[in-house]
Coordinates of C-alpha atoms in Angstrom, one line a residue:
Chain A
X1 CA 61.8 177.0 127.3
X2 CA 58.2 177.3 126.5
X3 CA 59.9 178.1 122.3
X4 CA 61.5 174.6 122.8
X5 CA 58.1 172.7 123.4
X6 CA 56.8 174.5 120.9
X7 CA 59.0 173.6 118.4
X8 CA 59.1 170.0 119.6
X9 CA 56.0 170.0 119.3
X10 CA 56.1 171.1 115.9
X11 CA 58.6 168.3 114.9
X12 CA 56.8 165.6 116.2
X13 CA 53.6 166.8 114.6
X14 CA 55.6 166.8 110.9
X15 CA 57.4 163.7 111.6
X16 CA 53.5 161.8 112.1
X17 CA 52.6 163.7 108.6
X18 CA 55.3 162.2 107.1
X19 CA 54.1 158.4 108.1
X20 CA 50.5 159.0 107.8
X21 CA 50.3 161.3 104.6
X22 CA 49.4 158.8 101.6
X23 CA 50.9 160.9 99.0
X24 CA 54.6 160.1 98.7
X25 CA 55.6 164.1 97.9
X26 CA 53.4 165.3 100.8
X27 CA 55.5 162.8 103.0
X28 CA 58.9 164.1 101.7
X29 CA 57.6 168.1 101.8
X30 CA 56.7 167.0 106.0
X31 CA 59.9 165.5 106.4
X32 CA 61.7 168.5 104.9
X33 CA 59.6 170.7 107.6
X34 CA 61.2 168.5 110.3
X35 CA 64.2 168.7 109.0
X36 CA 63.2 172.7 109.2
X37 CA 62.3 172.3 113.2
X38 CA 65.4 170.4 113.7
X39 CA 67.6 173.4 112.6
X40 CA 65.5 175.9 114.7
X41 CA 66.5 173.8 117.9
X42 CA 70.2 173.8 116.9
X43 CA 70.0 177.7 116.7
X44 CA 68.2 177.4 120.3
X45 CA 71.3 175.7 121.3
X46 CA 73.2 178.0 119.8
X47 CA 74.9 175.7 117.3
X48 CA 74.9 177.8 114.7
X49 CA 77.6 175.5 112.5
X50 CA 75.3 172.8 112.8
X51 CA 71.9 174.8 112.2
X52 CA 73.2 175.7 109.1
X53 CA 75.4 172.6 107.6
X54 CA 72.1 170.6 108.2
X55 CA 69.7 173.5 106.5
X56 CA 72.3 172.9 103.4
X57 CA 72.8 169.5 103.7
X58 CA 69.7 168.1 104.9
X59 CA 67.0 170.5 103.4
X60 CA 69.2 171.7 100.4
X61 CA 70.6 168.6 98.6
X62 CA 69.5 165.5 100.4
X63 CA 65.6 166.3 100.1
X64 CA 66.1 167.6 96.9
X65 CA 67.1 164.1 95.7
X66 CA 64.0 162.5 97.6
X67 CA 61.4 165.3 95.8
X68 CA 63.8 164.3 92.6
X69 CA 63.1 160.6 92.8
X70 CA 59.7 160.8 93.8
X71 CA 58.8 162.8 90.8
X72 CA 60.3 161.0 88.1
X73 CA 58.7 157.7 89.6
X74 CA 55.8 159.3 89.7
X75 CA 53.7 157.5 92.5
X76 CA 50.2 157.8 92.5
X77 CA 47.6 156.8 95.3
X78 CA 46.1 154.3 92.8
X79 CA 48.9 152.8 92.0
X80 CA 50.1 152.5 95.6
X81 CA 50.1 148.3 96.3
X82 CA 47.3 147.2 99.0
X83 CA 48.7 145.4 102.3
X84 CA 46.3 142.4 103.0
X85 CA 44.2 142.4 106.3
X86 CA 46.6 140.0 108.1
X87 CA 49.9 142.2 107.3
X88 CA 47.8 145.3 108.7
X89 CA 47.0 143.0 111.8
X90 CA 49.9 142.0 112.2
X91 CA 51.4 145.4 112.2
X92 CA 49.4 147.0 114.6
X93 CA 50.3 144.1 117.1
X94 CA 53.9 144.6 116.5
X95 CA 54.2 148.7 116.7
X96 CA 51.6 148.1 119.8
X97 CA 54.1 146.0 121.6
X98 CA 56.7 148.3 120.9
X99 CA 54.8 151.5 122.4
X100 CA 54.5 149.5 125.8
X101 CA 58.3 148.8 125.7
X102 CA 58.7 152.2 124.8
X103 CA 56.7 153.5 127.4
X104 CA 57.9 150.9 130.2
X105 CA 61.6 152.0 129.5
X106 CA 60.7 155.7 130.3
X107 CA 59.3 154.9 133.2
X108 CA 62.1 153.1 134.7
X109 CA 64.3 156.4 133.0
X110 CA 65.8 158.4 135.4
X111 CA 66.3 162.2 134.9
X112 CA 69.4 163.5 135.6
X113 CA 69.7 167.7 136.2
X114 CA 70.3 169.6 133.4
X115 CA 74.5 169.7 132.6
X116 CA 75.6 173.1 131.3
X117 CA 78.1 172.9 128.9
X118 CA 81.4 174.4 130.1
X119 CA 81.5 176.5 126.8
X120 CA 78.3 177.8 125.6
X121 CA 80.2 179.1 122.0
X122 CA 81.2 175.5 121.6
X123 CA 79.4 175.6 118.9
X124 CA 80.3 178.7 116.6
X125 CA 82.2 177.8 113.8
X126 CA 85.9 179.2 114.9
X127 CA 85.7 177.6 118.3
X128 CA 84.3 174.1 116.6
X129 CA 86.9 174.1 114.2
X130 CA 89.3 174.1 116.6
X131 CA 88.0 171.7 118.3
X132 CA 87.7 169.2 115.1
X133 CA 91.2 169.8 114.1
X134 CA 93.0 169.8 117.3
X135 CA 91.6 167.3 119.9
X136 CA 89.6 165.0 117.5
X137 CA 91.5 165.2 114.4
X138 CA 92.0 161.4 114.2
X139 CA 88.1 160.7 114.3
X140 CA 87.5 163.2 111.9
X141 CA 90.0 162.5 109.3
X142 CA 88.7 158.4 109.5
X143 CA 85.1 159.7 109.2
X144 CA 85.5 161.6 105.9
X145 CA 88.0 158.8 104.6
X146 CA 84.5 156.8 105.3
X147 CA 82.7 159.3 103.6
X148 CA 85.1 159.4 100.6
X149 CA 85.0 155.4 100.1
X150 CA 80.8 155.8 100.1
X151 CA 81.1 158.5 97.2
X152 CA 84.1 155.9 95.0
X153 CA 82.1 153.2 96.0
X154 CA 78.7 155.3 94.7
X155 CA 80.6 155.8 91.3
X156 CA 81.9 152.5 90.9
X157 CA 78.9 150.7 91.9
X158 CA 76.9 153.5 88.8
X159 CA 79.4 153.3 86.4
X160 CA 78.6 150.9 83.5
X161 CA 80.7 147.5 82.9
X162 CA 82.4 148.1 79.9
X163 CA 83.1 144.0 79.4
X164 CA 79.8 142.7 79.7
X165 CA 78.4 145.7 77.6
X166 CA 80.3 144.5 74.4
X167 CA 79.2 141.1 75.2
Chain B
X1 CA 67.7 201.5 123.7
X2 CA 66.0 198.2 123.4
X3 CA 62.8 200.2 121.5
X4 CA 65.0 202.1 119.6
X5 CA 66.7 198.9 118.1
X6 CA 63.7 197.5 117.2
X7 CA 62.2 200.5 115.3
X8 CA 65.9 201.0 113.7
X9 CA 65.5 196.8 112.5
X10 CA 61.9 197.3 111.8
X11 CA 63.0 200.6 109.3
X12 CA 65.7 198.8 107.8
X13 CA 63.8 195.3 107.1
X14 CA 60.8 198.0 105.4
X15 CA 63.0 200.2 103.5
X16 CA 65.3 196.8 102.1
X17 CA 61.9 195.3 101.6
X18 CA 60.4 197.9 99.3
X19 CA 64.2 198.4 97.7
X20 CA 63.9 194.9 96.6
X21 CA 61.0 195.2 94.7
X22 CA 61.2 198.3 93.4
X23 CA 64.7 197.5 92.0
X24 CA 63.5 193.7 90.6
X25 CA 60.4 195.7 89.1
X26 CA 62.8 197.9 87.7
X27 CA 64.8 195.4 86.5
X28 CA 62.2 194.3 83.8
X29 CA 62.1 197.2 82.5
X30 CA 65.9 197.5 82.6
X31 CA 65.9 194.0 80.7
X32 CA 63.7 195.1 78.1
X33 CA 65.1 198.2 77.7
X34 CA 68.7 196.4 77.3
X35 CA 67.6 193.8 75.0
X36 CA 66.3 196.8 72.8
X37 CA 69.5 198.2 72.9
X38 CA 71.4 195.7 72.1
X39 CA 69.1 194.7 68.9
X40 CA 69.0 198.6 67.8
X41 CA 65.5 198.9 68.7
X42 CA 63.4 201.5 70.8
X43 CA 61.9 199.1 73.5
X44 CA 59.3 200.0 75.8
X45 CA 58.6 203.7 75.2
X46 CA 54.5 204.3 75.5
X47 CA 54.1 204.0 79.3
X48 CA 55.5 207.0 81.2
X49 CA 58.7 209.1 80.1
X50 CA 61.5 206.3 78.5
X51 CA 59.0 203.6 79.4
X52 CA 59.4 204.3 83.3
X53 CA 55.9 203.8 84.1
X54 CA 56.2 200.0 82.2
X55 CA 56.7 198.2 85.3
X56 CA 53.5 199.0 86.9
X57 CA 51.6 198.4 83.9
X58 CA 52.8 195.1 83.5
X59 CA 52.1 194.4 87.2
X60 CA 49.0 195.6 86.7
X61 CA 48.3 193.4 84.1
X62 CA 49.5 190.5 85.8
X63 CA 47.0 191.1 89.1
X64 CA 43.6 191.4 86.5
X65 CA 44.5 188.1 84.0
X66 CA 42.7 185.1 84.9
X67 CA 44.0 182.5 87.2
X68 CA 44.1 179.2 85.4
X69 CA 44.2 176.1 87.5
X70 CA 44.8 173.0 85.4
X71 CA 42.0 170.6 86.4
X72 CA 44.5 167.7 86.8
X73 CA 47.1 170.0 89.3
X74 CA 47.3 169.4 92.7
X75 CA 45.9 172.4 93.9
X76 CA 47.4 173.4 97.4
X77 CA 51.1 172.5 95.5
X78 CA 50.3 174.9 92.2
X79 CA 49.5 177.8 94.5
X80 CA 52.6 176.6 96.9
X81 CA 55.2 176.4 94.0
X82 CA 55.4 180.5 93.2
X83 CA 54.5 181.8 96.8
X84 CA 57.7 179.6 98.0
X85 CA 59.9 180.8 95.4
X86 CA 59.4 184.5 96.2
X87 CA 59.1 183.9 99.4
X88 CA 62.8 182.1 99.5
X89 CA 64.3 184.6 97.1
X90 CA 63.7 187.5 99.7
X91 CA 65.7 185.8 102.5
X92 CA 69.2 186.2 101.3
X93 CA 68.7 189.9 101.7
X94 CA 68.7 189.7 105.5
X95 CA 72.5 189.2 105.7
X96 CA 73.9 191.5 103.7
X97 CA 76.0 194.7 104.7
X98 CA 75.1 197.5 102.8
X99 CA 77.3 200.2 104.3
X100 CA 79.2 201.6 107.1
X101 CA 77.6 202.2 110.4
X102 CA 75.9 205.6 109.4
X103 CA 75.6 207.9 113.0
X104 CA 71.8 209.0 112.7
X105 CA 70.2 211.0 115.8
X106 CA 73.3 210.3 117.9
X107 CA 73.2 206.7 116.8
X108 CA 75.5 204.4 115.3
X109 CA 73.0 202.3 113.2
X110 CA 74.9 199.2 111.2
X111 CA 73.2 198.9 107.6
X112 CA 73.0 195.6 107.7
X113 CA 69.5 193.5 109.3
X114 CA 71.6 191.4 110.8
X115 CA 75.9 190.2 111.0
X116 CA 75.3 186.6 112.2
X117 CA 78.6 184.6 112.0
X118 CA 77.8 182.2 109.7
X119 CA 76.4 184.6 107.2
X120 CA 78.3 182.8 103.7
X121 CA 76.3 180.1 104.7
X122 CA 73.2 181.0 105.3
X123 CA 73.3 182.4 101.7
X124 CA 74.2 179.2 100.5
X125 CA 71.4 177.2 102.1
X126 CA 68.7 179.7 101.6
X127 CA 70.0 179.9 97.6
X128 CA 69.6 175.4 97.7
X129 CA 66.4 176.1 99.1
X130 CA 65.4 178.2 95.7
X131 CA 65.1 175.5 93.8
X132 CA 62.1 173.8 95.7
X133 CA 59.6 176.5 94.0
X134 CA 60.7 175.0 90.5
X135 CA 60.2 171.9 91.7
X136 CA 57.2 171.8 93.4
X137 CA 55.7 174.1 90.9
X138 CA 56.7 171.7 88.1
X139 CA 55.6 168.5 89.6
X140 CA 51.7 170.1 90.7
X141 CA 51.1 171.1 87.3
X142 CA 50.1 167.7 86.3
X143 CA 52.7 168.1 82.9
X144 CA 55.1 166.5 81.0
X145 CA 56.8 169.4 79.9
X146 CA 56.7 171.1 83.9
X147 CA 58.0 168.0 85.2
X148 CA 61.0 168.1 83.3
X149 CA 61.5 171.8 83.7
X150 CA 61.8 170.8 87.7
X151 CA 63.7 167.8 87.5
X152 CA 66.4 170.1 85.0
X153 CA 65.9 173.0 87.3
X154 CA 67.1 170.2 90.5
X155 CA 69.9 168.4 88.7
X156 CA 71.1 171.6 87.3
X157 CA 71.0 173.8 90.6
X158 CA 72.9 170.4 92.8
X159 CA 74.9 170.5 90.1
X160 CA 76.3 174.0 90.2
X161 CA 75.9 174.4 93.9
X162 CA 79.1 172.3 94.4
X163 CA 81.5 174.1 91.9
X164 CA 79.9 177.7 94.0
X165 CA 80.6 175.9 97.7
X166 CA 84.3 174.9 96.4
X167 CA 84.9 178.6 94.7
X168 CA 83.6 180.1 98.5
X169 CA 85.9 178.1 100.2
X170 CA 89.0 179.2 98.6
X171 CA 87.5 182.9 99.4
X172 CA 87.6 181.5 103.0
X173 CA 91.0 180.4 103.1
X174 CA 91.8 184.3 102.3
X175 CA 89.1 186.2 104.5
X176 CA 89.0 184.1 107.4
X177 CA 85.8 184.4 107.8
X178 CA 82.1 183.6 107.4
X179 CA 80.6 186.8 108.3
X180 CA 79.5 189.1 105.7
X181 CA 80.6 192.5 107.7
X182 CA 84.1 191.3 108.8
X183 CA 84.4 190.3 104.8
X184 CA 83.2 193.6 103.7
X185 CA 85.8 195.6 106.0
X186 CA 88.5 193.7 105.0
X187 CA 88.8 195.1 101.7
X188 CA 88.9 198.3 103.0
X189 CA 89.5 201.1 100.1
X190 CA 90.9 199.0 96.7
X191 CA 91.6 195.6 98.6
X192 CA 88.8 193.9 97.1
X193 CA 89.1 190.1 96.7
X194 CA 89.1 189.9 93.2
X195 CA 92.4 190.9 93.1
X196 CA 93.4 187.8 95.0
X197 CA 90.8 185.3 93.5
X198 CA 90.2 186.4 90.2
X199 CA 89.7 182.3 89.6
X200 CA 87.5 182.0 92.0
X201 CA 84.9 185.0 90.9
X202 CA 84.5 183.5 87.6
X203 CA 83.0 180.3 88.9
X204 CA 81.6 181.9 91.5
X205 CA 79.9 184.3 88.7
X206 CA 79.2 181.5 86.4
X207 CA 77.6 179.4 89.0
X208 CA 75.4 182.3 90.2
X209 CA 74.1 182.2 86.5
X210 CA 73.0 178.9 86.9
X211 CA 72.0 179.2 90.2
X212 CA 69.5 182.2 88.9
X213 CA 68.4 180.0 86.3
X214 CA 69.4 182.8 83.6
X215 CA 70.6 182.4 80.3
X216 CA 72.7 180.4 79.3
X217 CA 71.8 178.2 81.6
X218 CA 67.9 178.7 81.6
X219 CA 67.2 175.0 80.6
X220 CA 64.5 174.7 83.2
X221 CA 62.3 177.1 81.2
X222 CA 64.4 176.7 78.2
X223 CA 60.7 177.4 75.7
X224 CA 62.4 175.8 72.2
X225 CA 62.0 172.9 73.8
X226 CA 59.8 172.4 76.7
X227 CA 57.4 175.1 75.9
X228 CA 57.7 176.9 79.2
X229 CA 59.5 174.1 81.4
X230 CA 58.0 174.7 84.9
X231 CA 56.2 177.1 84.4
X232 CA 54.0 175.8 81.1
X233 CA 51.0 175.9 83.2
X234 CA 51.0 179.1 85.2
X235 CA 49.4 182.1 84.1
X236 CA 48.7 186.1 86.1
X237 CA 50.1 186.8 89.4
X238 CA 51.6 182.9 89.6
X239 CA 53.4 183.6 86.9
X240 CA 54.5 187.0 87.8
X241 CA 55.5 185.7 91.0
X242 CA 58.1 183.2 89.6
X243 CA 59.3 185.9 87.0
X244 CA 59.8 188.5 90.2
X245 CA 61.2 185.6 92.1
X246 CA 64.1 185.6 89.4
X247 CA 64.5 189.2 89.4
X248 CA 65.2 189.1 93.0
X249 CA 67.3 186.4 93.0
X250 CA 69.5 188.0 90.1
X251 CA 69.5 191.3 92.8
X252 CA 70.4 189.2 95.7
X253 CA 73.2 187.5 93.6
X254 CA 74.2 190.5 92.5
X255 CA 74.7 192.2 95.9
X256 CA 76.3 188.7 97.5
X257 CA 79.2 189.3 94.2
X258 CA 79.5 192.6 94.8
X259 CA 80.2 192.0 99.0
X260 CA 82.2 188.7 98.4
X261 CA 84.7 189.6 95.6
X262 CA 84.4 193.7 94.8
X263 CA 84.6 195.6 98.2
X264 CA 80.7 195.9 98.8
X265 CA 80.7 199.4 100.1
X266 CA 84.4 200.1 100.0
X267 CA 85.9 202.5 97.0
X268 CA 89.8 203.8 96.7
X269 CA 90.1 207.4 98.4
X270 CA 86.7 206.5 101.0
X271 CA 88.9 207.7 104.1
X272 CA 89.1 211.2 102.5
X273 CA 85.8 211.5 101.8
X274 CA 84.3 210.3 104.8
X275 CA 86.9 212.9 107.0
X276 CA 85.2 215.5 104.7
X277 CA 81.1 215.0 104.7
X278 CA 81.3 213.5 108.1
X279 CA 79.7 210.0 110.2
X280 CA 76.5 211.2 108.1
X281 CA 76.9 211.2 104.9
X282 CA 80.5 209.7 103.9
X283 CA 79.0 206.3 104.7
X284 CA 75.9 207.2 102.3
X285 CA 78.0 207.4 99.5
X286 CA 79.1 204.3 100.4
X287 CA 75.5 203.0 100.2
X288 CA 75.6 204.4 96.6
X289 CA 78.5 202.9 95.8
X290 CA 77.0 199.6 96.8
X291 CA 74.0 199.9 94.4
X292 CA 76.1 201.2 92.0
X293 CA 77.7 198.0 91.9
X294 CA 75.1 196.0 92.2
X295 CA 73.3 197.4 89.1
X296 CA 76.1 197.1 87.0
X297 CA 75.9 193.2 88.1
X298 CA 72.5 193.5 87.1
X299 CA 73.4 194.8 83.8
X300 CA 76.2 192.2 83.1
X301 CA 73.3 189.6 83.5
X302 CA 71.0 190.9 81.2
X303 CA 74.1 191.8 78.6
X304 CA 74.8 187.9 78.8
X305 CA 71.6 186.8 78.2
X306 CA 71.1 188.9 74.9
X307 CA 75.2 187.8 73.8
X308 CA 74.9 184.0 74.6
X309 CA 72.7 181.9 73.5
X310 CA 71.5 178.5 75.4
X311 CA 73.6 175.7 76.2
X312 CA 72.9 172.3 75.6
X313 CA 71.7 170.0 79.0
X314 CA 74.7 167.9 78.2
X315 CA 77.1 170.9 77.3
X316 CA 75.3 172.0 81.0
X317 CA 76.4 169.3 82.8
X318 CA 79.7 168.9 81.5
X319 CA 80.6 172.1 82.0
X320 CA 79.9 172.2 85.7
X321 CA 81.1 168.5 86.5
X322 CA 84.2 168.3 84.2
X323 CA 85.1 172.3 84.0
X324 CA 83.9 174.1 87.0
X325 CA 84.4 171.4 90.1
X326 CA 88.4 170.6 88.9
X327 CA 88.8 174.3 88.3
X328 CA 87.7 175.2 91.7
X329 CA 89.2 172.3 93.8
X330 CA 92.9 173.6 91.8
X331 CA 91.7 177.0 92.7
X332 CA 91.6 175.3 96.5
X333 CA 94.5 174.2 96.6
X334 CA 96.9 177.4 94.5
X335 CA 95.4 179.1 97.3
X336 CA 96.4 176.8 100.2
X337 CA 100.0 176.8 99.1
X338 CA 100.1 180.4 98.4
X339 CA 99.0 181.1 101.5
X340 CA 101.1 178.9 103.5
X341 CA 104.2 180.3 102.0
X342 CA 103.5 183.9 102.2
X343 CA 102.7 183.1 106.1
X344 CA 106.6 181.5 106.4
X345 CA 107.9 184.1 104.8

């Protein structure tokens, strides 16, 4: 228990680096970190599938792309646009309005006891697959159908138009 | 039994440890003597009996040369670059089987650090990780040339990683499995995987060259060009450590090839020999067999990177989008079918 504070605690720490950080690839490297924390707890919940496929997925491809990005713009603190005064007021009234929602709705939260799960492998890959394809193969099929339109619909949208090209 | 666990780990993580090194020092030596070879010349030959003593030399040299940091890097990201890149490249060690449980003081001791069950995996995000030493190496030194030695070295490792995942998966279909010790018993004596996904090994073998960043597909470094690529800047131990950082990924390739798609520890006739030298030492052999394998990995790498010269980036790319992915998706699906009718039959 006392690992799962710690590495919550960790998380939250690198998720705050990642907003307050002024240098764009500092922010990316904190949110790869959390990213990093997130995969520890999966592991503590002994979701090993999911520790992993977010590790590859997460850390290993979709960061890359950020760091990718962020170096060829090329972002400098100088170069970084200034917020006028009455944006920054503005801000901190509306993120300070939102912490005392935040912290109203907790208070009325109530905890429940902890539910074990009533299989703790649940989350190894054999007995997930199982899962996936058997009971909720409908859901799953529809979601990477979604997933295939996004990477079409990617290509499409990248691909150059031939007709207005030649004019 | 709990103490005795540890100190069997702890052994194993030290003695894999200092392997590591001593066979990706080696391996410089082993490239320079090949490239000598295969240009008829001597190669090193001053240092030490055949040159053996080369290795430590060079380190040596690269601990006393002067540290260089540019005056426009970002300091904290120049030193982070190299130490993440070795420090990635060591992981994919900790998975690997490299034998049969060898009996030692009455106890069974698996020679592997540890069997978790998502083992293919874990390779496969600890390799994607490899690729954020290039980067952020590339981007702190403050260059031109290092920046686009990173952003080649990201493009070109995405890239590749897809055709490797597809080729792995077809490997799955046939293995059932993601662990690396249930993989390594299944090809038991001359069942080794190649002989059922020759296809497969080839762009699983191509895309570890990429994935290495060696020749042919070195374009992150790629010196006609971009001077050094990523590593322009970087001089000493900094530089050392990204050279070492290669060497070790080419051994942990190398070994990952060898479990995957040639029988890790397995050779025809192993039953017979391990009924004659016993729980003790039949398995050893298998340990040598292993390395024996592994180094003639090693070798193919460095024989292809005095035989081929450099690809183009387009050539690159075109070769892993339009070649490799298709190629392994049909290499998905022949398997599939094949599979499904030899389980009707």
């Amino acid at each position: 228990m006392s690992l799962f504070y710690f590495v919550s605690f960790l998380s939250i720490l690198f998720s705050l680096l990642v907003i307050f950080t002024k240098n764009p690839v500092y922010s990316v490297l904190a949110l790869i970190a959390t990213f990093f924390t997130f995969t520890i707890q999966y592991i503590l919940l002994n979701a090993q599938f999911l520790a992993v496929v977010n590790f590859i997925v997460y850390m290993g491809a979709i960061m890359v792309l950020f760091l990718f990005v962020l170096m060829l713009m090329n972002l400098n603190k100088e170069s970084e646009p200034m917020k006028s005064n009455l944006i920054k007021v503005v801000g901190v009234i509306a993120g300070g309005t939102l912490l005392v929602t935040l912290v109203g709705a907790t208070k009325m939260l109530q905890t429940s006891e902890v539910s074990a799960l009533p299989n703790s492998d649940i989350g190894l890959v054999e007995n997930l697959g199982k899962v996936l394809f058997n009971e909720f193969l409908l859901p799953f099929e529809l979601s990477s159908i979604l997933l295939l339109t996004a990477l079409v619909g990617a290509v499409l949208l990248a691909k150059k138009d031939k007709r207005t090209q030649n004019g | 039994m709990e103490v005795a666990f540890l100190i069997e780990k702890t052994v194993l993580v030290l003695v894999l440890f200092t392997l590591t090194l001593s066979i990706a020092a080696y391996s410089t030596w082993l490239e320079r003597k090949v490239a000598a070879w295969l240009q008829d010349r001597v190669g090193p030959n001053r240092a030490g009996i055949f040159g053996l003593l080369q290795p430590l030399a060079d380190g040596g040299k690269m601990f006393f040369k002067e540290e260089i940091i540019p005056s426009g890097a970002n300091k904290w990201l120049f030193i982070a670059g190299p130490s993440l890149a070795l420090l990635v490249s060591f992981l994919g060690s900790a998975v690997l089987p490299f034998g049969q449980n060898i009996e030692l003081f009455g106890r069974s001791i698996p020679l592997q650090v540890t069997d978790i069950n998502v083992g293919i995996l874990y390779i496969f995000g600890v390799v994607s990780l490899g690729v954020y030493g290039i980067m952020i190496g590339g981007w702190a030194s403050n260059n031109k040339y290092s920046l686009m030695g990173a952003i080649r070295g990201a493009s070109q490792n995405i890239s590749y990683e897809i055709a490797m995942g597809l080729s792995i998966i077809a490997l799955l279909l046939v293995t059932n499995s993601l662990s690396f010790k249930v993989i390594a018993e299944q090809q038991h004596g001359w069942h080794w995987n190649i002989l059922v996904q020759p296809l497969g090994f080839l762009i699983f073998l191509i895309c570890s060259f990429a994935e290495t960043n060696r020749v042919p597909f070195d374009l992150p470094e790629c010196e006609t060009e971009l001077i050094g690529g990523y590593q322009t800047e970087y001089s000493g131990f900094k530089m050392g450590a990204y050279m070492f950082s290669e060497y070790i990924n080419m051994f942990v390739s190398s070994a990952v090839m060898a479990v995957l798609y040639f029988g890790g520890y397995n050779y025809p006739g192993m039953d017979t020999v391990n009924e004659l030298l016993g729980p003790t030492w039949g398995p050893l052999i298998g340990v040598v067999v292993m390395f024996a394998k592994i180094i003639a990995f090693i070798f193919f790498f460095m024989w292809v990177r005095w035989t081929v010269p450099r690809f183009r980036y387009d050539q690159l790319m075109d070769l892993g989008w339009k070649v490799l992915i298709p190629l392994a998706i049909a290499n998905i699906v022949i398997t599939a079918i094949v599979i499904t009718i030899v389980d009707k039959l």
